[in-house]
Short mmCIF file of C-alpha atoms and ligand atoms in Angstrom, two decimals:
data_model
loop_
_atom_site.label_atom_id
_atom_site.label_comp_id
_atom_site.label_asym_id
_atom_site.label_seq_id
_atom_site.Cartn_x
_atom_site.Cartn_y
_atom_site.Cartn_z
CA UNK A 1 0.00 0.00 0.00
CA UNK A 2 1.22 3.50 -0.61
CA UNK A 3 1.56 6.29 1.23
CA UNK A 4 1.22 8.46 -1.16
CA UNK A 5 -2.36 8.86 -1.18
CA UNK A 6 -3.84 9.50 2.69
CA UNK A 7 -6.57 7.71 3.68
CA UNK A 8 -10.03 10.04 3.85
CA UNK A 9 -10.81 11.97 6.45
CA UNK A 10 -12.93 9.35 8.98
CA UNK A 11 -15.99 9.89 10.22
CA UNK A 12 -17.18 11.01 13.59
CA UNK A 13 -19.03 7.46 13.70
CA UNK A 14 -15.54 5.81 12.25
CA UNK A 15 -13.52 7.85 15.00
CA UNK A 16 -15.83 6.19 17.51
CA UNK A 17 -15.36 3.00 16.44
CA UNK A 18 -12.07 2.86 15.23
CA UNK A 19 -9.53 1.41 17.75
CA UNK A 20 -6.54 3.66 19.16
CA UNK A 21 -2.93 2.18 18.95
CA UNK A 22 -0.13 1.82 21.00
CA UNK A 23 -0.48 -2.29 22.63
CA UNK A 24 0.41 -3.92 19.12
CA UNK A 25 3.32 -3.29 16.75
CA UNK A 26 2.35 -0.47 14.04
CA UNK A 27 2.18 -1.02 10.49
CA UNK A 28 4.39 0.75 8.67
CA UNK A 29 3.83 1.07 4.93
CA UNK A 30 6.72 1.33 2.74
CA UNK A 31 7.30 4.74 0.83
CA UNK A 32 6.43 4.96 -2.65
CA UNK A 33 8.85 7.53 -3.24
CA UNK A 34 9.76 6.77 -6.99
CA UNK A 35 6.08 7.69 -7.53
CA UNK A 36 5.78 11.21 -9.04
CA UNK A 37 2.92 12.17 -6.82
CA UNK A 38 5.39 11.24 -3.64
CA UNK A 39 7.04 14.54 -4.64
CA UNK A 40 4.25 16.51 -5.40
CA UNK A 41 3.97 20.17 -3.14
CA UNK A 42 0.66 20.68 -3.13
CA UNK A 43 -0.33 16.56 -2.30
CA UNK A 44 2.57 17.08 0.18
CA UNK A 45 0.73 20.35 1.37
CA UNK A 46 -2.27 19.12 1.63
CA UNK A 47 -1.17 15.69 3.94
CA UNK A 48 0.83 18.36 6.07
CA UNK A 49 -2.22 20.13 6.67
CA UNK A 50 -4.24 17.05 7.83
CA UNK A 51 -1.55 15.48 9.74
CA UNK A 52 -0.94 18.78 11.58
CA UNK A 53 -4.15 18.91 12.25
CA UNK A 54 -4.79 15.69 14.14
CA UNK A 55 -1.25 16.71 16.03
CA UNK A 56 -2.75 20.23 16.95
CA UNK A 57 -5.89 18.19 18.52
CA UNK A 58 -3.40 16.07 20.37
CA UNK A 59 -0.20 17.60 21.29
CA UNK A 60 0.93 14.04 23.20
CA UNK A 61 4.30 14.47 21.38
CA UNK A 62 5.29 18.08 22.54
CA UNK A 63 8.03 16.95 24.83
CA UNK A 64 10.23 14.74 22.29
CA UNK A 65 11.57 17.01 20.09
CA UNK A 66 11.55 20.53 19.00
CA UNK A 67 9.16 19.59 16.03
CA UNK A 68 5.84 19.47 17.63
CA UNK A 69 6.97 22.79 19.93
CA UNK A 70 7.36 24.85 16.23
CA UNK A 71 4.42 23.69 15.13
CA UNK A 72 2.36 24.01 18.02
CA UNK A 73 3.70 27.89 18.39
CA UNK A 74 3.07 28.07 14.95
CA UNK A 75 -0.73 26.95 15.33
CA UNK A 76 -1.21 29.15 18.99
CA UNK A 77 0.16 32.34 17.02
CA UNK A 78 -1.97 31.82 13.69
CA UNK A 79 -4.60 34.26 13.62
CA UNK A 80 -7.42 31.31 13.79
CA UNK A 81 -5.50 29.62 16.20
CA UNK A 82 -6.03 26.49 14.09
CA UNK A 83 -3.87 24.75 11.29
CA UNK A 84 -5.85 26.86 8.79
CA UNK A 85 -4.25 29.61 9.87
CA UNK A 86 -0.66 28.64 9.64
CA UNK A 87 0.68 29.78 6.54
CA UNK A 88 2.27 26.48 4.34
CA UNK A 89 5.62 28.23 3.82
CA UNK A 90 6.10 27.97 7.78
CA UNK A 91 5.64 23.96 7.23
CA UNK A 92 9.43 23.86 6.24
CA UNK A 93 10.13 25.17 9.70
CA UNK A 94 7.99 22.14 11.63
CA UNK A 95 9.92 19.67 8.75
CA UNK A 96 13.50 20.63 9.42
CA UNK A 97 13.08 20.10 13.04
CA UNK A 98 12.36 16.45 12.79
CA UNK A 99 15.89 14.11 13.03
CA UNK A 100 13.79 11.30 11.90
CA UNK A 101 14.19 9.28 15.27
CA UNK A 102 10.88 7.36 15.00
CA UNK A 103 10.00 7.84 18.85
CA UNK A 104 6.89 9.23 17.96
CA UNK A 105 5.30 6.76 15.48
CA UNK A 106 7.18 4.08 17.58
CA UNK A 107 5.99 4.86 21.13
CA UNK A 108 3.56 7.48 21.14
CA UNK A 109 1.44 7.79 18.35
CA UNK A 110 -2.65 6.21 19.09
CA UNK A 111 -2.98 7.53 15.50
CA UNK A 112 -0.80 4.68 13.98
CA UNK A 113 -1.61 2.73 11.06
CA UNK A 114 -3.88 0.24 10.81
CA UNK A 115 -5.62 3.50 12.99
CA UNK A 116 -7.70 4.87 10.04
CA UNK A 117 -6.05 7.84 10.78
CA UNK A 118 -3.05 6.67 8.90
CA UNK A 119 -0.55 8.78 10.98
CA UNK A 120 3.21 8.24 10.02
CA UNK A 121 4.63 11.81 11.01
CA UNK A 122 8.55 11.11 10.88
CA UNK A 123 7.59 9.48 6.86
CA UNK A 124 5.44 12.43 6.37
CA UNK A 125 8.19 14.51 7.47
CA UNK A 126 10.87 11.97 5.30
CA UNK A 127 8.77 12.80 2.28
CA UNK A 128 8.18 16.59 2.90
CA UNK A 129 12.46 16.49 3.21
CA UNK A 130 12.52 14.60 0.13
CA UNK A 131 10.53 16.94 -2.28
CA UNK A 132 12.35 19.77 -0.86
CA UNK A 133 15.82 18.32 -1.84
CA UNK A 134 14.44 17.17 -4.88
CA UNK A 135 13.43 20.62 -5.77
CA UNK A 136 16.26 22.61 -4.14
CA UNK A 137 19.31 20.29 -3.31
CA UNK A 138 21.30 20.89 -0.25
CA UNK A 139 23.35 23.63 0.81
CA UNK A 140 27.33 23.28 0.13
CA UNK A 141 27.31 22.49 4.46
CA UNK A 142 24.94 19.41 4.28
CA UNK A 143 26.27 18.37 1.33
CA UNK A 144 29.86 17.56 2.86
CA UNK A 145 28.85 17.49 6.21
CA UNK A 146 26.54 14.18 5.15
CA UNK A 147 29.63 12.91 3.03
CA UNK A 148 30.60 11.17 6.25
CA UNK A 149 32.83 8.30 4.79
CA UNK A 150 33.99 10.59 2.08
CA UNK A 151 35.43 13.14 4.89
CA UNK A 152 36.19 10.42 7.10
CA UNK A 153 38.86 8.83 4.51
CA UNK A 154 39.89 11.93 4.21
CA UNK A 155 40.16 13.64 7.48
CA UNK A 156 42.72 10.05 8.60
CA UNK A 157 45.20 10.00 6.43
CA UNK A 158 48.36 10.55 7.89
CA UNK A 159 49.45 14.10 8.73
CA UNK A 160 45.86 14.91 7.39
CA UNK A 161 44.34 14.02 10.63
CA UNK A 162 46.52 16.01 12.40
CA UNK A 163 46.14 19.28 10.42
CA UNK A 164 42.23 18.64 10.54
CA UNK A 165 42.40 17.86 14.40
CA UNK A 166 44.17 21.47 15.07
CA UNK A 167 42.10 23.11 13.05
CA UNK A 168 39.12 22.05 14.77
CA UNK A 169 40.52 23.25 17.72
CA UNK A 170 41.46 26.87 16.26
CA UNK A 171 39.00 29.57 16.82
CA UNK A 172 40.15 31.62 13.64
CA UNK A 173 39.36 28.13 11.93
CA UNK A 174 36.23 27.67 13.63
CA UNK A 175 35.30 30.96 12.72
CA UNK A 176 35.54 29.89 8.89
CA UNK A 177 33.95 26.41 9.42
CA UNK A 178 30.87 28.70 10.28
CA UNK A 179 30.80 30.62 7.51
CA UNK A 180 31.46 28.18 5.19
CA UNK A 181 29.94 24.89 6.34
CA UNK A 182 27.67 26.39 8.55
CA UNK A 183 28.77 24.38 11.94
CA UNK A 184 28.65 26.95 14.73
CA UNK A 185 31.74 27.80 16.07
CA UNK A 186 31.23 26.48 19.81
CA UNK A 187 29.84 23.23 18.18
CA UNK A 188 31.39 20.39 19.97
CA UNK A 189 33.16 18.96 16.63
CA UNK A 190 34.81 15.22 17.55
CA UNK A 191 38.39 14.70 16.64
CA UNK A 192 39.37 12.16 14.33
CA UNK A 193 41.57 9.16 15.18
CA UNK A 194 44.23 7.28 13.49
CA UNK A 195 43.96 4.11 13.51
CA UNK A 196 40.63 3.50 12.65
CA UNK A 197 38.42 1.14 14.47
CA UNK A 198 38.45 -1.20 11.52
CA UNK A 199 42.24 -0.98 10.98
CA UNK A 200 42.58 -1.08 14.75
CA UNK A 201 40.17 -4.61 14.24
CA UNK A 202 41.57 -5.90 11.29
CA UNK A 203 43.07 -9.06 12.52
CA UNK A 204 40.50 -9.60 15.08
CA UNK A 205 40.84 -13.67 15.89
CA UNK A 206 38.10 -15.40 14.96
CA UNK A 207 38.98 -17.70 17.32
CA UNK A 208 36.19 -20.28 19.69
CA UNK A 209 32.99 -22.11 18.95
CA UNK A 210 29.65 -20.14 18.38
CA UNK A 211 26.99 -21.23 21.22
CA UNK A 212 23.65 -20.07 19.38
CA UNK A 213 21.31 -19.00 22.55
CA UNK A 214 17.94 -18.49 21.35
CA UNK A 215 17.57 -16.46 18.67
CA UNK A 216 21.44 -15.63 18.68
CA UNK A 217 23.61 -18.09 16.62
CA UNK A 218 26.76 -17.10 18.66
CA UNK A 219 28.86 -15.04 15.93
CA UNK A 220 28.23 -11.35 15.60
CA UNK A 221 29.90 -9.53 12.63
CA UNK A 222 30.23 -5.79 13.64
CA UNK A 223 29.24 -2.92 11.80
CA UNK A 224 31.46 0.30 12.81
CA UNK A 225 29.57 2.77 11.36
CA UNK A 226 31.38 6.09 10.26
CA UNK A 227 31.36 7.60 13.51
CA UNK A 228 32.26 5.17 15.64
CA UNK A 229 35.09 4.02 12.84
CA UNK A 230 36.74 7.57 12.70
CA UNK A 231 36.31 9.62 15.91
CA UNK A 232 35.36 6.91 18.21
CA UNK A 233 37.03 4.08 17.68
CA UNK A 234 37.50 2.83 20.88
CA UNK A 235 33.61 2.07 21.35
CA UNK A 236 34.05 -0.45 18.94
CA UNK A 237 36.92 -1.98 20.31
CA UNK A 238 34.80 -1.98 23.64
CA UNK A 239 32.51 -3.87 22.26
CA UNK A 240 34.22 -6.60 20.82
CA UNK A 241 35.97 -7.13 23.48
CA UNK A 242 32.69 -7.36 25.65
CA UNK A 243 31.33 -9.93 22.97
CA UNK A 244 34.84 -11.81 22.79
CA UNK A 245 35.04 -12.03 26.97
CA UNK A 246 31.36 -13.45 26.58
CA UNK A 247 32.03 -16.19 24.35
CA UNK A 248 30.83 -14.57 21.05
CA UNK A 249 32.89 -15.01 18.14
CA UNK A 250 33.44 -11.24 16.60
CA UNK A 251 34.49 -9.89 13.18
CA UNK A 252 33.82 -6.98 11.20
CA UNK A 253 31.40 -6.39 8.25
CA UNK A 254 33.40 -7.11 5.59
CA UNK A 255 32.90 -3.93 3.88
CA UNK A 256 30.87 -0.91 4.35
CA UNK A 257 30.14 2.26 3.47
CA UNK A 258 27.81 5.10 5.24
CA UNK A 259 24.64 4.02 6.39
CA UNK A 260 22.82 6.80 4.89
CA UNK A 261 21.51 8.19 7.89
CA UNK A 262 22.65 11.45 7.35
CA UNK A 263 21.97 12.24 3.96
CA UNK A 264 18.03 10.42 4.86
CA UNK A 265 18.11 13.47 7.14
CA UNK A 266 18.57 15.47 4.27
CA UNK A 267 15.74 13.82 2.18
CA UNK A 268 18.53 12.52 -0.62
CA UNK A 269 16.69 9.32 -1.07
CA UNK A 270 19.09 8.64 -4.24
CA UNK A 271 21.91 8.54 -2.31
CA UNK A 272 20.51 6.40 0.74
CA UNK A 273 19.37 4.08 -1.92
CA UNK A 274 23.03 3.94 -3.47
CA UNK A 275 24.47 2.99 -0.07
CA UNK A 276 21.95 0.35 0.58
CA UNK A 277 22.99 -1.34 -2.85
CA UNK A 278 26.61 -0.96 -1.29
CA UNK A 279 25.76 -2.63 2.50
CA UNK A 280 22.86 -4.99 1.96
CA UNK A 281 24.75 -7.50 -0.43
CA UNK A 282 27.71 -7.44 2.21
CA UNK A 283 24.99 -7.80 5.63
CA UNK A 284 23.12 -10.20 3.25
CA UNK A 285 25.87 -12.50 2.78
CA UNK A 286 27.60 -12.33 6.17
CA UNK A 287 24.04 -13.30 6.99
CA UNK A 288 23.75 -16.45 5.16
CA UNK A 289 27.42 -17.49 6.31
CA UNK A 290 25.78 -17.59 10.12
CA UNK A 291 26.61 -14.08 11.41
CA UNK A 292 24.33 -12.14 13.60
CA UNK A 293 24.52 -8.13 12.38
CA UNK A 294 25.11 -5.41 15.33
CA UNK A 295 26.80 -1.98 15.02
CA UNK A 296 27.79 0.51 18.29
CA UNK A 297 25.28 3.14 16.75
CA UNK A 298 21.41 1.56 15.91
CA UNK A 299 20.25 3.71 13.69
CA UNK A 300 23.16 3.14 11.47
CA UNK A 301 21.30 -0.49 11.01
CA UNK A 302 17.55 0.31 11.38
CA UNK A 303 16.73 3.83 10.13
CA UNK A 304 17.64 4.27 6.26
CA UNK A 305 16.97 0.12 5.68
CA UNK A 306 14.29 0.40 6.79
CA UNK A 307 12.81 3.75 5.37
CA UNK A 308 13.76 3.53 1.99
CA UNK A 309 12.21 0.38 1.21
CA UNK A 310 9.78 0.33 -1.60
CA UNK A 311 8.67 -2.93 -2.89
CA UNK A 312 6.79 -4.42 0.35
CA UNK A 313 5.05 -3.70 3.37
CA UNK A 314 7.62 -3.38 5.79
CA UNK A 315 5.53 -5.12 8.85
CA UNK A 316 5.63 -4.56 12.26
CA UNK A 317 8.18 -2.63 14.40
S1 SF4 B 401 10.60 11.28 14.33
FE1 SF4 B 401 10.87 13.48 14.11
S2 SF4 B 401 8.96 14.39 14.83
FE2 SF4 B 401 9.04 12.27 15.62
S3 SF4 B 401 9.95 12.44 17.68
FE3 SF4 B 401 11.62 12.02 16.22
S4 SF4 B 401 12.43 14.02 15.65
FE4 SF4 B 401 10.41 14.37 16.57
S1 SF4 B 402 2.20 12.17 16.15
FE1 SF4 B 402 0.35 11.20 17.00
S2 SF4 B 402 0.63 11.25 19.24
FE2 SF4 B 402 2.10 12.72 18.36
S3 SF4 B 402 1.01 14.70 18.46
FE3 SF4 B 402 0.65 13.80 16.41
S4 SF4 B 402 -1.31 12.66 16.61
FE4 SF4 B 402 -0.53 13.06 18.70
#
């Protein structure tokens, strides 16, 4: 089923009737976003308006991000003091505050599908991102901010990372990080580290016997994830050596690139796509060779996999 096309509006007898969410697993319906209409303003406009609407008559989510706040203000300020009243070039400010962390549809939303309703705010806001980058790009900032392996490589290479590290740490080069990339200049920006975490894990022994428990088979293959791989590498040697001292065989992913998390925050669905094509085969086929999949970040395994599927319901949570 696609999202594309909101269900009607329900009646006050449907409302009545139709059962609030929240005790079973959500359905989440896959994003049709290589449909034209997906990027359609005015069909995006026009869901805004009706999700916002329910949200106004709800406000359960004000306190998890600063999303619902903006919009809320927005609403109480309006001269109706309704949705109506907002004007639908202030939607961009409700969209850009929304990270995409899924607490809302995952743990507080009674609006939920199979809820008539058909509330999926964090994919309405995906697809409201999506159109705008479609129509607009992203700034010069977001561009290589989101370029996380890219910079990574780049920012480790011997001397490199040193250079890089001091210039972080320079306020006449902080001051020009602002103006150029946009990342304010008392930003807490992480160094980078040399080795990486998956140089530093290279030869990790694949030594022992896997003891599946459960649903577990016993060997975990680790995903570093960009972060963790350039700035905090450590974290990931913490954690195989908390799986090793357990018993649990441990290796890297053979391969990976970004997980696509940050440019899905951007609403460049091309390029999460391209980085799936890159990870899945590799996940897929440490899979089938008996390896359980973790990473020191989640949403560097959940979020963009999960999102950017297209060809079938993605089920429950
Ligand atoms: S998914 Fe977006 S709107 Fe929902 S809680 Fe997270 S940041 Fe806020
Ligand atoms: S996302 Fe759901 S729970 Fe949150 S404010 Fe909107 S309608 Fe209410």
């Amino acid at each position: 089923m696609s999202e594309v096309t909101p269900k009607p509006a329900v009646s006050v007898l449907d409302a009545a009737t139709a059962r609030e969410g929240s005790l079973e697993a959500p359905t989440r319906h896959p994003l049709d976003w290589k449909n034209p209409e997906f990027h359609d303003p005015a069909a995006i406009d026009k869901e805004l308006e009706r999700v916002f609407d329910i949200c106004h008559g709800c406000r359960r989510c004000v306190s998890l991000c600063q999303a619902f706040p903006t919009l809320f203000d927005l609403v109480d300020e309006s001269s109706t003091m309704e949705v109506d009243g907002v004007a639908k070039s202030d939607y961009a400010k409700v969209v850009e505050q929304c990270y995409l962390c899924d607490l809302c549809y995952q743990t507080k939303c009674p609006y939920v599908p199979p809820h008539a309703w058909n509330v999926d705010f964090p994919h309405l806001m995906l697809r409201a991102k999506a159109a705008a980058h479609k129509r607009g790009g992203a700034t010069f900032g977001s561009k290589v901010l989101s370029s996380t392996t890219a910079v990574g490589k780049l920012a480790t290479l011997p001397v490199v990372v040193h250079a890089v590290n001091a210039l972080n740490r320079s306020p006449g080069a902080r001051k020009l990080l602002e103006n150029t990339l946009g990342v304010h200049r008392d930003a807490r920006v992480p160094p980078f580290e040399r080795p990486t975490a998956r140089k530093r894990l290279k030869h990790l022994p694949q030594d022992g016997a896997a003891q599946a428990a459960g649903r577990t088979r016993g060997k975990v293959a680790l995903f570093a994830t960009c972060y963790c791989n350039v700035s905090a590498p450590r974290v990931v040697e913490d954690l195989a050596a908390v799986l090793r001292h357990n018993g649990i065989v441990t290796t890297l992913v053979a391969r990976e690139v970004c997980c696509g998390m940050p440019k899905l925050e951007l609403g460049d669905l091309d390029a999460v796509a391209n980085y799936k094509e890159h990870n899945v085969p590799v996940l897929a086929a440490a899979i089938r060779d008996g390896w359980d999949i973790t990473a020191a970040i989640p949403s560097s395994v959940t979020a963009p996999l999960v999102i950017i599927r297209s060809s079938k319901p993605a089920g429950s949570r």
